[in-house]
C-alpha cells in the first residue's frame, strides 16, 4: 500500500509540474499577482543601462534608450515587460542583436519567444520617456516612481521582488545639477548640455530608482560620512541654520541603525535633494533621498517639536535604507512593513536627542488621532490588505499604515521585550539582505524570540480592521469600597474580533492615584486588584496611552482633565473625550467647553497642538452654523486674551494658529489684518515670511474688504520664485468672485492642472471651506466623479487627500445625499476608492446621525 501511495504521489507531482501556468491575468492592465509570481520564476540577474536626453523646454520629449541584460530560466511564455505609456513612445526594439516587432498592449511590451533563448539575453529599446512621473517644472524635474510608476517612465519589470542594478547616463542643460542613486563617474560637455555618467548602482527595486535634475544649489560634507545635498531654498537664515544640522542628523541616523541592526550601511552613498513641491515628507530612493524642502529648512525660531519632526523624518528615510531598500517587500500588500519599521526606528533615533520632550506623549498625539480617523470609519481596512493587482497599490497608503501600524508595533515590542524584539529584527535583516521578505517571514523569526503566539496575535492586529470599544462594569459594597470591577471589549463594527493588548487603569482619588496594569485577551476581564479599594472619584481607562480603542468615560469628571498632572494621561483623556463625542455619547458643545478649559491652563506645546486641533475640528464640523455664531465672540476673545499673556513662544504659535483658524468675525478679521500689516505685534509671537503669506490668504478667505490689495501687497513681498509660483496658483481660490473660484476648480478636470498636487489640495481647502460651502456644494458630485481619474494620474496620497479637501469638509445634508447617491449609483465602484470616500466623509455622515438624534 505504501508503494502504491508513493507511486500515485509521484504521478501527481509530475503532472502538476508539467501543467502550464495559467496566463489568464498576465495581460491585464497593471501587474497582476499571477504575472508577478511567474516573472519572478522566469527572469533574474537584471541590469538596466538607461540614457535620458533632457531638453531645456519643459514640454519637449525626452528621447531615451534602455539596454536590459537579463537571464531567462524558462520559455513557457513570452517576456512581458511593463511600459505604461502610449505605444507610439516605443521607437524600436532589438533582442539579442535582432530587430523585434513592437507589440504593446494594456501597458505591456510583449517579446516573442522566437527572439529569446535560455540564459543570458540582451534587449535594447529606444523610446520616449513617459512624463507622468517625471514631475517636470520649468527649471527642474524629479522622478517619483512608487509604487508602480517606474513603468510610466521606462520599460522595466515593475514589481518589487525583481531587483536590478542601474547604470545611468543623463544629458541635461549645462546649468543643471543632476543627482542619481549611484556616484557620478564622468561628465562631458556637449554644446549647451552636459552628459552626466553614473556608475553601476546597488541592487534595488524599480520604485527606488530615481534621479533629480535642475537648477539647484549644492552643499557637501566630508565629516564622518560624505554626503551631498541639492536644494532651492533662498532664505539665508534658514540655509545657515539648517544645512549643517541636516547633514549631522543623517550621519547620526546611519550610525544608530548600523548599531541597532548589526549590519553596516548597505549602499554606496547617502545623498539627498530637497524639492519645494514634493508630494510627501520624503522618499527613500537608494543613494538619492528626496525631501519636501520646507520639512528640512527651519528657521532659527523653530520649536523643539518642529526640530524633532525634522529629525524623525530624516531618521525615517535613513531607516528605509535597511527597512525597505536593503530588505524589500515581496509585494505591496506588505508596504506597511517598511513604513512601520522606518517610523519606529525614527523614534528610537531621534527621541534621545530631545530630552525635554515627552516622547510617549508625542507618540500618542501623533499616531492615535490619525489612526482613529480612519479606523472608526465604514471604510477602514486592515494593516495588511489584499492586492490582486499592483495598479491599485497606491490606494493602500493611509493612516492605518502610518499610524495604526506603529501602535501595533509598540504593543508587540512591549509584549516581547525590547531585547528579544531587536534580536528578531537583526535576524530578519541578515536573513533577507539584498532580497525580499513578507510579514510572515518576519513573524516566523520573531516567534523564535518569544513565548507569545504571534500568529494568533497578528491575525487580529495585522490582518483584520477596526478597533474595540471598551465598557466597564462596576459595583460597590455597602461600605463604599469596590466589590467588583471588570471590563468588556466589543468590536466597533459588531464582529466577534477580540484584541490582545496591554494598558493601565488609574483610580483617581482627591489625594492620590492607584494605577493597575491590565492585559486583556478575551471578551471580559475582571480587575481583581481593584476589589476592596475605596470608591474613587473617577476611573481613567488607558491612562498610560498604550491601549487602542474607545474607552469608558465619566462625563462628570471631564472638567478635571486640565488638572491631571501626568501629560500622557491628560492627552489620552482629551483624545478619548473626542472619540466619545464622535460616537454621540457627549454633546459637541460640552466637549468644546472642556477643551477650551484645557487651553487656558495648558503649558505643554504638544498638548496645546492637540487641543487646538480638536477645538478647530469640533468648531467647524460638529457645531451648527448657529452654534458657531453664538460661541464665536467668546471663543475668539478667550484665545486673543491668552495671546496677550506671558506664554512661551511655542505655545503662542499654536494659539495663534487656532485663533487665525476661527477668527472670521469682523473684529477677528480686523485684528488679523493689524498683525499682517505689522501695525500690531504680539509679544513673543515669532512669525516668519511664510506665516505672513498664510495670514494674507486667511484674510482673503474671510472676505476682508481689501483682500485683493492685501494679496497684491503680499505677492510683492515674496522673493522666492517657487513660493511666488505657488501663491499665483492659489490666488483664484481666494477670490471673492464665485466665478473665479469655480473656474479654478473646473480646471482640475484636466490632469495637467493637477500636477502640483500640494497646490491643488491647498486650493481645494479654500474653495470648499465652510465659509464657501453654500456656493461650492454643487461641486461635490464632480469631486467624487474625478476620483478614479485622480488615482490613475496622481501620486499615492492624492486620492484620499483630494476627497478630504473637497467633500470631506462638508457637513450639510445636501452633501451627504450627494455622497450616498453617488455610491448607490456606482455599485461596482473600485472598492479601495470607495473606502477612501467612506473614510473622508465619515465626519459628514456622523454629523447627520447626531443631528437626527436631537
Short mmCIF file of N, CA, C and O in Angstrom, two decimals, residues 356-474:
data_model
loop_
_atom_site.label_atom_id
_atom_site.label_comp_id
_atom_site.label_asym_id
_atom_site.label_seq_id
_atom_site.Cartn_x
_atom_site.Cartn_y
_atom_site.Cartn_z
N UNK A 356 13.89 67.10 26.52
CA UNK A 356 12.85 67.95 27.10
C UNK A 356 11.44 67.56 26.63
O UNK A 356 10.45 67.98 27.22
N UNK A 357 11.38 66.78 25.57
CA UNK A 357 10.08 66.39 25.00
C UNK A 357 9.62 65.08 25.62
O UNK A 357 10.41 64.15 25.79
N UNK A 358 8.36 65.02 25.95
CA UNK A 358 7.75 63.79 26.45
C UNK A 358 7.41 62.92 25.22
O UNK A 358 6.44 63.17 24.53
N UNK A 359 8.25 61.92 24.96
CA UNK A 359 8.12 61.18 23.71
C UNK A 359 6.94 60.20 23.72
O UNK A 359 6.38 59.90 22.66
N UNK A 360 6.56 59.72 24.89
CA UNK A 360 5.34 58.91 24.96
C UNK A 360 4.13 59.77 24.59
O UNK A 360 3.20 59.31 23.91
N UNK A 361 4.16 61.02 25.03
CA UNK A 361 3.10 61.96 24.68
C UNK A 361 3.10 62.24 23.19
O UNK A 361 2.04 62.25 22.54
N UNK A 362 4.27 62.46 22.62
CA UNK A 362 4.37 62.75 21.19
C UNK A 362 3.88 61.56 20.37
O UNK A 362 3.19 61.74 19.36
N UNK A 363 4.23 60.35 20.79
CA UNK A 363 3.77 59.15 20.08
C UNK A 363 2.25 59.06 20.14
O UNK A 363 1.60 58.79 19.13
N UNK A 364 1.70 59.29 21.30
CA UNK A 364 0.25 59.20 21.47
C UNK A 364 -0.47 60.20 20.58
O UNK A 364 -1.40 59.84 19.84
N UNK A 365 -0.06 61.45 20.62
CA UNK A 365 -0.80 62.50 19.90
C UNK A 365 -0.56 62.47 18.40
O UNK A 365 -1.42 62.92 17.63
N UNK A 366 0.56 61.93 17.97
CA UNK A 366 0.84 61.90 16.53
C UNK A 366 0.26 60.68 15.85
O UNK A 366 0.04 60.69 14.63
N UNK A 367 -0.01 59.61 16.60
CA UNK A 367 -0.48 58.37 15.98
C UNK A 367 -1.95 58.05 16.25
O UNK A 367 -2.68 57.67 15.33
N UNK A 368 -2.39 58.20 17.48
CA UNK A 368 -3.74 57.72 17.81
C UNK A 368 -4.86 58.49 17.11
O UNK A 368 -5.75 57.87 16.51
N UNK A 369 -4.88 59.82 17.14
CA UNK A 369 -5.96 60.52 16.44
C UNK A 369 -6.00 60.19 14.95
O UNK A 369 -7.08 60.03 14.37
N UNK A 370 -4.83 60.09 14.33
CA UNK A 370 -4.79 59.79 12.89
C UNK A 370 -5.29 58.37 12.62
O UNK A 370 -6.05 58.14 11.67
N UNK A 371 -4.86 57.42 13.43
CA UNK A 371 -5.31 56.03 13.24
C UNK A 371 -6.80 55.91 13.45
O UNK A 371 -7.51 55.28 12.66
N UNK A 372 -7.31 56.53 14.52
CA UNK A 372 -8.75 56.50 14.77
C UNK A 372 -9.52 57.17 13.63
O UNK A 372 -10.65 56.77 13.31
N UNK A 373 -8.91 58.20 13.03
CA UNK A 373 -9.58 58.93 11.97
C UNK A 373 -9.95 58.06 10.79
O UNK A 373 -10.88 58.39 10.04
N UNK A 374 -9.25 56.95 10.58
CA UNK A 374 -9.62 56.01 9.53
C UNK A 374 -10.26 54.75 10.11
O UNK A 374 -11.19 54.20 9.51
N UNK A 375 -9.79 54.30 11.25
CA UNK A 375 -10.26 53.01 11.78
C UNK A 375 -11.68 53.10 12.32
O UNK A 375 -12.35 52.07 12.43
N UNK A 376 -12.15 54.28 12.65
CA UNK A 376 -13.52 54.42 13.14
C UNK A 376 -14.53 54.46 12.00
O UNK A 376 -15.74 54.43 12.23
N UNK A 377 -14.07 54.52 10.76
CA UNK A 377 -14.97 54.75 9.64
C UNK A 377 -15.44 53.44 9.02
O UNK A 377 -14.83 52.37 9.22
N UNK A 378 -16.50 53.54 8.22
CA UNK A 378 -17.00 52.37 7.49
C UNK A 378 -16.04 51.96 6.38
O UNK A 378 -16.15 50.87 5.83
N UNK A 379 -15.07 52.80 6.07
CA UNK A 379 -14.09 52.50 5.02
C UNK A 379 -12.76 52.03 5.54
O UNK A 379 -11.77 52.03 4.80
N UNK A 380 -12.71 51.62 6.81
CA UNK A 380 -11.43 51.19 7.36
C UNK A 380 -10.94 49.92 6.68
O UNK A 380 -11.69 49.22 5.99
N UNK A 381 -9.67 49.63 6.87
CA UNK A 381 -9.06 48.45 6.26
C UNK A 381 -8.03 47.86 7.20
O UNK A 381 -7.54 48.53 8.12
N UNK A 382 -7.67 46.59 7.01
CA UNK A 382 -6.61 46.00 7.83
C UNK A 382 -5.27 46.67 7.54
O UNK A 382 -5.09 47.32 6.50
N UNK A 383 -4.32 46.48 8.44
CA UNK A 383 -2.96 46.96 8.18
C UNK A 383 -2.41 46.26 6.94
O UNK A 383 -1.85 46.89 6.04
N UNK A 384 -2.59 44.95 6.87
CA UNK A 384 -2.15 44.18 5.70
C UNK A 384 -3.37 43.91 4.83
O UNK A 384 -4.31 43.24 5.24
N UNK A 385 -3.35 44.44 3.61
CA UNK A 385 -4.50 44.37 2.73
C UNK A 385 -4.23 43.44 1.54
O UNK A 385 -3.09 43.18 1.19
N UNK A 386 -5.31 42.94 0.95
CA UNK A 386 -5.19 42.15 -0.27
C UNK A 386 -4.87 43.07 -1.44
O UNK A 386 -5.36 44.20 -1.51
N UNK A 387 -4.07 42.58 -2.37
CA UNK A 387 -3.69 43.38 -3.53
C UNK A 387 -3.55 42.46 -4.74
O UNK A 387 -2.46 41.97 -5.05
N UNK A 388 -4.64 42.22 -5.48
CA UNK A 388 -4.57 41.35 -6.65
C UNK A 388 -3.75 41.94 -7.80
O UNK A 388 -3.19 41.21 -8.60
N UNK A 389 -3.69 43.29 -7.88
CA UNK A 389 -3.01 43.93 -8.99
C UNK A 389 -2.28 45.17 -8.48
O UNK A 389 -2.82 45.98 -7.72
N UNK A 390 -1.04 45.30 -8.94
CA UNK A 390 -0.18 46.38 -8.44
C UNK A 390 -0.69 47.77 -8.81
O UNK A 390 -0.32 48.76 -8.18
N UNK A 391 -1.57 47.86 -9.81
CA UNK A 391 -2.08 49.18 -10.21
C UNK A 391 -2.89 49.84 -9.09
O UNK A 391 -3.10 51.05 -9.10
N UNK A 392 -3.36 49.04 -8.13
CA UNK A 392 -4.12 49.59 -7.01
C UNK A 392 -3.26 49.81 -5.76
O UNK A 392 -3.79 50.18 -4.70
N UNK A 393 -1.96 49.60 -5.87
CA UNK A 393 -1.09 49.67 -4.69
C UNK A 393 -1.08 51.05 -4.06
O UNK A 393 -0.99 51.19 -2.83
N UNK A 394 -1.15 52.09 -4.89
CA UNK A 394 -1.10 53.44 -4.34
C UNK A 394 -2.22 53.75 -3.38
O UNK A 394 -2.08 54.56 -2.47
N UNK A 395 -3.36 53.06 -3.55
CA UNK A 395 -4.52 53.33 -2.69
C UNK A 395 -4.44 52.62 -1.35
O UNK A 395 -5.30 52.81 -0.50
N UNK A 396 -3.41 51.80 -1.14
CA UNK A 396 -3.26 51.12 0.14
C UNK A 396 -2.75 52.06 1.23
O UNK A 396 -2.95 51.81 2.41
N UNK A 397 -2.09 53.12 0.82
CA UNK A 397 -1.45 54.03 1.79
C UNK A 397 -2.51 54.81 2.57
O UNK A 397 -3.57 55.11 2.07
N UNK A 398 -2.16 55.16 3.79
CA UNK A 398 -3.06 55.95 4.62
C UNK A 398 -2.65 55.86 6.07
O UNK A 398 -1.59 55.33 6.43
N UNK A 399 -3.51 56.37 6.93
CA UNK A 399 -3.18 56.43 8.36
C UNK A 399 -3.17 55.07 9.04
O UNK A 399 -2.59 54.93 10.11
N UNK A 400 -3.83 54.08 8.45
CA UNK A 400 -3.73 52.74 9.04
C UNK A 400 -2.29 52.25 8.95
O UNK A 400 -1.75 51.68 9.91
N UNK A 401 -1.65 52.48 7.80
CA UNK A 401 -0.25 52.10 7.63
C UNK A 401 0.66 52.96 8.49
O UNK A 401 1.55 52.47 9.19
N UNK A 402 0.46 54.28 8.43
CA UNK A 402 1.43 55.19 9.05
C UNK A 402 1.17 55.45 10.53
O UNK A 402 2.07 55.92 11.23
N UNK A 403 -0.03 55.16 11.03
CA UNK A 403 -0.33 55.49 12.42
C UNK A 403 -0.79 54.28 13.24
O UNK A 403 -0.34 54.11 14.37
N UNK A 404 -1.66 53.43 12.68
CA UNK A 404 -2.07 52.25 13.45
C UNK A 404 -0.95 51.23 13.53
O UNK A 404 -0.75 50.60 14.58
N UNK A 405 -0.24 51.03 12.43
CA UNK A 405 0.84 50.04 12.43
C UNK A 405 1.90 50.34 13.50
O UNK A 405 2.36 49.42 14.19
N UNK A 406 2.34 51.60 13.70
CA UNK A 406 3.27 51.86 14.81
C UNK A 406 2.68 51.55 16.18
O UNK A 406 3.40 51.11 17.08
N UNK A 407 1.37 51.78 16.35
CA UNK A 407 0.73 51.43 17.62
C UNK A 407 0.79 49.93 17.84
O UNK A 407 1.11 49.44 18.93
N UNK A 408 0.52 49.18 16.78
CA UNK A 408 0.61 47.73 16.84
C UNK A 408 2.03 47.29 17.17
O UNK A 408 2.26 46.43 18.01
N UNK A 409 3.01 47.91 16.51
CA UNK A 409 4.40 47.51 16.71
C UNK A 409 4.87 47.82 18.13
O UNK A 409 5.64 47.06 18.72
N UNK A 410 4.39 48.92 18.71
CA UNK A 410 4.76 49.23 20.10
C UNK A 410 4.16 48.20 21.04
O UNK A 410 4.81 47.78 22.00
N UNK A 411 2.92 47.80 20.78
CA UNK A 411 2.31 46.74 21.59
C UNK A 411 3.14 45.45 21.48
O UNK A 411 3.37 44.77 22.48
N UNK A 412 3.59 45.14 20.28
CA UNK A 412 4.37 43.92 20.06
C UNK A 412 5.70 43.97 20.79
O UNK A 412 6.10 43.01 21.47
N UNK A 413 6.42 45.09 20.68
CA UNK A 413 7.71 45.21 21.36
C UNK A 413 7.53 45.16 22.88
O UNK A 413 8.33 44.55 23.58
N UNK A 414 6.46 45.81 23.37
CA UNK A 414 6.19 45.79 24.81
C UNK A 414 5.92 44.37 25.29
O UNK A 414 6.41 43.95 26.35
N UNK A 415 5.14 43.63 24.51
CA UNK A 415 4.80 42.25 24.90
C UNK A 415 6.02 41.33 24.82
O UNK A 415 6.20 40.45 25.67
N UNK A 416 6.87 41.51 23.80
CA UNK A 416 8.04 40.65 23.63
C UNK A 416 9.20 41.04 24.53
O UNK A 416 9.96 40.19 24.99
N UNK A 417 9.36 42.34 24.75
CA UNK A 417 10.55 42.86 25.41
C UNK A 417 11.50 43.41 24.36
O UNK A 417 11.64 42.84 23.27
N UNK A 418 12.15 44.53 24.67
CA UNK A 418 12.99 45.22 23.69
C UNK A 418 14.14 44.36 23.18
O UNK A 418 14.45 44.35 21.98
N UNK A 419 14.78 43.62 24.07
CA UNK A 419 15.95 42.83 23.67
C UNK A 419 15.56 41.71 22.71
O UNK A 419 16.22 41.50 21.68
N UNK A 420 14.49 40.99 23.03
CA UNK A 420 14.03 39.90 22.16
C UNK A 420 13.58 40.45 20.81
O UNK A 420 13.84 39.86 19.75
N UNK A 421 12.90 41.58 20.84
CA UNK A 421 12.42 42.21 19.61
C UNK A 421 13.61 42.59 18.72
O UNK A 421 13.62 42.28 17.52
N UNK A 422 14.63 43.23 19.28
CA UNK A 422 15.79 43.63 18.50
C UNK A 422 16.53 42.42 17.93
O UNK A 422 16.99 42.44 16.78
N UNK A 423 16.63 41.37 18.70
CA UNK A 423 17.30 40.15 18.23
C UNK A 423 16.58 39.59 17.01
O UNK A 423 17.20 39.17 16.03
N UNK A 424 15.24 39.59 17.05
CA UNK A 424 14.47 39.11 15.91
C UNK A 424 14.66 39.99 14.68
O UNK A 424 14.75 39.50 13.55
N UNK A 425 14.75 41.31 14.89
CA UNK A 425 14.94 42.24 13.78
C UNK A 425 16.32 42.04 13.15
O UNK A 425 16.47 42.08 11.91
N UNK A 426 17.35 41.83 13.96
CA UNK A 426 18.69 41.60 13.41
C UNK A 426 18.72 40.33 12.57
O UNK A 426 19.35 40.30 11.50
N UNK A 427 18.04 39.30 13.02
CA UNK A 427 17.97 38.06 12.23
C UNK A 427 17.25 38.30 10.91
O UNK A 427 17.63 37.76 9.86
N UNK A 428 16.23 39.15 10.95
CA UNK A 428 15.46 39.48 9.74
C UNK A 428 16.34 40.19 8.72
O UNK A 428 16.35 39.83 7.52
N UNK A 429 17.10 41.17 9.16
CA UNK A 429 17.96 41.92 8.24
C UNK A 429 19.03 41.02 7.64
O UNK A 429 19.27 41.03 6.42
N UNK A 430 19.68 40.20 8.47
CA UNK A 430 20.73 39.32 7.96
C UNK A 430 20.18 38.25 7.02
O UNK A 430 20.80 37.91 6.00
N UNK A 431 19.01 37.75 7.33
CA UNK A 431 18.45 36.65 6.53
C UNK A 431 18.00 37.09 5.15
O UNK A 431 18.08 36.31 4.19
N UNK A 432 17.55 38.34 5.02
CA UNK A 432 16.94 38.75 3.76
C UNK A 432 17.66 39.94 3.11
O UNK A 432 17.11 40.58 2.21
N UNK A 433 18.90 40.23 3.53
CA UNK A 433 19.65 41.34 2.94
C UNK A 433 19.77 41.18 1.43
O UNK A 433 20.03 40.09 0.92
N UNK A 434 19.55 42.28 0.72
CA UNK A 434 19.59 42.34 -0.74
C UNK A 434 18.52 41.47 -1.40
O UNK A 434 18.61 41.16 -2.60
N UNK A 435 17.52 41.08 -0.62
CA UNK A 435 16.42 40.29 -1.16
C UNK A 435 15.09 40.86 -0.76
O UNK A 435 14.96 42.06 -0.51
N UNK A 436 14.10 40.00 -0.69
CA UNK A 436 12.74 40.41 -0.40
C UNK A 436 12.15 39.52 0.68
O UNK A 436 12.53 38.36 0.83
N UNK A 437 11.21 40.06 1.45
CA UNK A 437 10.58 39.30 2.52
C UNK A 437 9.14 39.77 2.69
O UNK A 437 8.77 40.86 2.24
N UNK A 438 8.34 38.95 3.35
CA UNK A 438 6.98 39.34 3.66
C UNK A 438 6.75 39.29 5.17
O UNK A 438 7.63 38.90 5.94
N UNK A 439 5.56 39.68 5.60
CA UNK A 439 5.25 39.75 7.02
C UNK A 439 5.39 38.39 7.69
O UNK A 439 5.90 38.29 8.81
N UNK A 440 4.96 37.34 7.03
CA UNK A 440 5.05 36.01 7.63
C UNK A 440 6.49 35.58 7.86
O UNK A 440 6.79 34.87 8.82
N UNK A 441 7.40 36.01 6.98
CA UNK A 441 8.83 35.74 7.19
C UNK A 441 9.30 36.38 8.49
O UNK A 441 10.05 35.77 9.26
N UNK A 442 8.87 37.60 8.72
CA UNK A 442 9.29 38.30 9.94
C UNK A 442 8.65 37.66 11.17
O UNK A 442 9.33 37.46 12.19
N UNK A 443 7.37 37.35 11.11
CA UNK A 443 6.69 36.73 12.24
C UNK A 443 7.38 35.43 12.63
O UNK A 443 7.56 35.13 13.82
N UNK A 444 7.81 34.65 11.64
CA UNK A 444 8.50 33.38 11.93
C UNK A 444 9.77 33.62 12.72
O UNK A 444 10.07 32.89 13.67
N UNK A 445 10.52 34.66 12.37
CA UNK A 445 11.76 34.96 13.09
C UNK A 445 11.49 35.53 14.48
O UNK A 445 12.15 35.17 15.45
N UNK A 446 10.51 36.43 14.59
CA UNK A 446 10.17 36.99 15.90
C UNK A 446 9.60 35.92 16.82
O UNK A 446 9.82 35.95 18.04
N UNK A 447 8.88 34.98 16.25
CA UNK A 447 8.25 33.93 17.03
C UNK A 447 9.27 33.10 17.81
O UNK A 447 8.97 32.55 18.87
N UNK A 448 10.48 33.02 17.26
CA UNK A 448 11.54 32.25 17.92
C UNK A 448 12.04 32.93 19.19
O UNK A 448 12.70 32.29 20.02
N UNK A 449 11.73 34.23 19.33
CA UNK A 449 12.26 35.00 20.45
C UNK A 449 11.24 35.25 21.55
O UNK A 449 11.52 35.99 22.50
N UNK A 450 10.04 34.65 21.45
CA UNK A 450 9.01 34.94 22.45
C UNK A 450 8.07 33.75 22.63
O UNK A 450 7.84 32.99 21.68
N UNK A 451 7.55 33.57 23.84
CA UNK A 451 6.55 32.51 24.04
C UNK A 451 5.16 32.90 23.52
O UNK A 451 4.25 32.07 23.50
N UNK A 452 4.97 34.14 23.11
CA UNK A 452 3.68 34.58 22.60
C UNK A 452 3.31 33.82 21.33
O UNK A 452 4.18 33.42 20.55
N UNK A 453 2.03 33.62 21.12
CA UNK A 453 1.54 33.06 19.86
C UNK A 453 1.38 34.22 18.88
O UNK A 453 0.31 34.82 18.76
N UNK A 454 2.45 34.53 18.16
CA UNK A 454 2.43 35.71 17.30
C UNK A 454 1.52 35.54 16.09
O UNK A 454 1.00 36.53 15.56
N UNK A 455 1.32 34.31 15.64
CA UNK A 455 0.40 34.11 14.52
C UNK A 455 -1.01 34.54 14.90
O UNK A 455 -1.70 35.24 14.16
N UNK A 456 -1.44 34.12 16.08
CA UNK A 456 -2.78 34.48 16.56
C UNK A 456 -2.86 35.98 16.83
O UNK A 456 -3.84 36.65 16.47
N UNK A 457 -1.84 36.50 17.46
CA UNK A 457 -1.78 37.93 17.78
C UNK A 457 -1.84 38.75 16.50
O UNK A 457 -2.57 39.74 16.40
N UNK A 458 -1.07 38.33 15.48
CA UNK A 458 -1.00 39.06 14.22
C UNK A 458 -2.33 39.03 13.48
O UNK A 458 -2.67 39.99 12.77
N UNK A 459 -3.07 37.93 13.62
CA UNK A 459 -4.29 37.79 12.84
C UNK A 459 -5.27 38.92 13.13
O UNK A 459 -5.92 39.44 12.22
N UNK A 460 -5.37 39.32 14.42
CA UNK A 460 -6.28 40.41 14.77
C UNK A 460 -5.68 41.77 14.46
O UNK A 460 -6.29 42.62 13.82
N UNK A 461 -4.44 41.98 14.91
CA UNK A 461 -3.84 43.30 14.80
C UNK A 461 -3.49 43.68 13.35
O UNK A 461 -3.62 44.84 12.96
N UNK A 462 -3.04 42.70 12.58
CA UNK A 462 -2.49 42.99 11.26
C UNK A 462 -3.46 42.64 10.14
O UNK A 462 -3.59 43.38 9.17
N UNK A 463 -4.14 41.52 10.26
CA UNK A 463 -4.94 41.02 9.15
C UNK A 463 -6.41 41.44 9.20
O UNK A 463 -7.16 41.15 8.27
N UNK A 464 -6.82 42.07 10.28
CA UNK A 464 -8.21 42.49 10.38
C UNK A 464 -8.28 43.97 10.77
O UNK A 464 -7.35 44.52 11.34
N UNK A 465 -9.41 44.57 10.47
CA UNK A 465 -9.56 46.01 10.66
C UNK A 465 -10.36 46.33 11.91
O UNK A 465 -10.92 45.44 12.56
N UNK A 466 -10.43 47.62 12.21
CA UNK A 466 -11.30 48.08 13.29
C UNK A 466 -10.60 48.24 14.63
O UNK A 466 -9.40 48.03 14.77
N UNK A 467 -11.40 48.58 15.62
CA UNK A 467 -10.90 48.82 16.97
C UNK A 467 -11.95 48.37 17.97
O UNK A 467 -13.15 48.30 17.66
N UNK A 468 -11.55 48.08 19.20
CA UNK A 468 -12.52 47.68 20.22
C UNK A 468 -13.14 48.89 20.91
O UNK A 468 -12.51 49.95 21.02
N UNK A 469 -14.36 48.71 21.36
CA UNK A 469 -14.99 49.66 22.28
C UNK A 469 -15.05 48.98 23.63
O UNK A 469 -15.63 47.90 23.78
N UNK A 470 -14.40 49.59 24.61
CA UNK A 470 -14.31 49.01 25.95
C UNK A 470 -15.42 49.57 26.82
O UNK A 470 -15.66 50.79 26.82
N UNK A 471 -16.07 48.71 27.56
CA UNK A 471 -17.09 49.15 28.53
C UNK A 471 -16.72 48.64 29.91
O UNK A 471 -15.94 47.68 30.05
N UNK A 472 -17.27 49.29 30.94
CA UNK A 472 -16.95 48.92 32.32
C UNK A 472 -18.20 48.39 33.02
O UNK A 472 -19.33 48.73 32.68
N UNK A 473 -17.94 47.53 34.00
CA UNK A 473 -18.98 47.05 34.89
C UNK A 473 -18.41 47.18 36.31
O UNK A 473 -17.40 46.54 36.63
N UNK A 474 -19.05 48.00 37.13
CA UNK A 474 -18.51 48.26 38.46
C UNK A 474 -19.65 48.25 39.48
O UNK A 474 -20.76 48.71 39.20
#
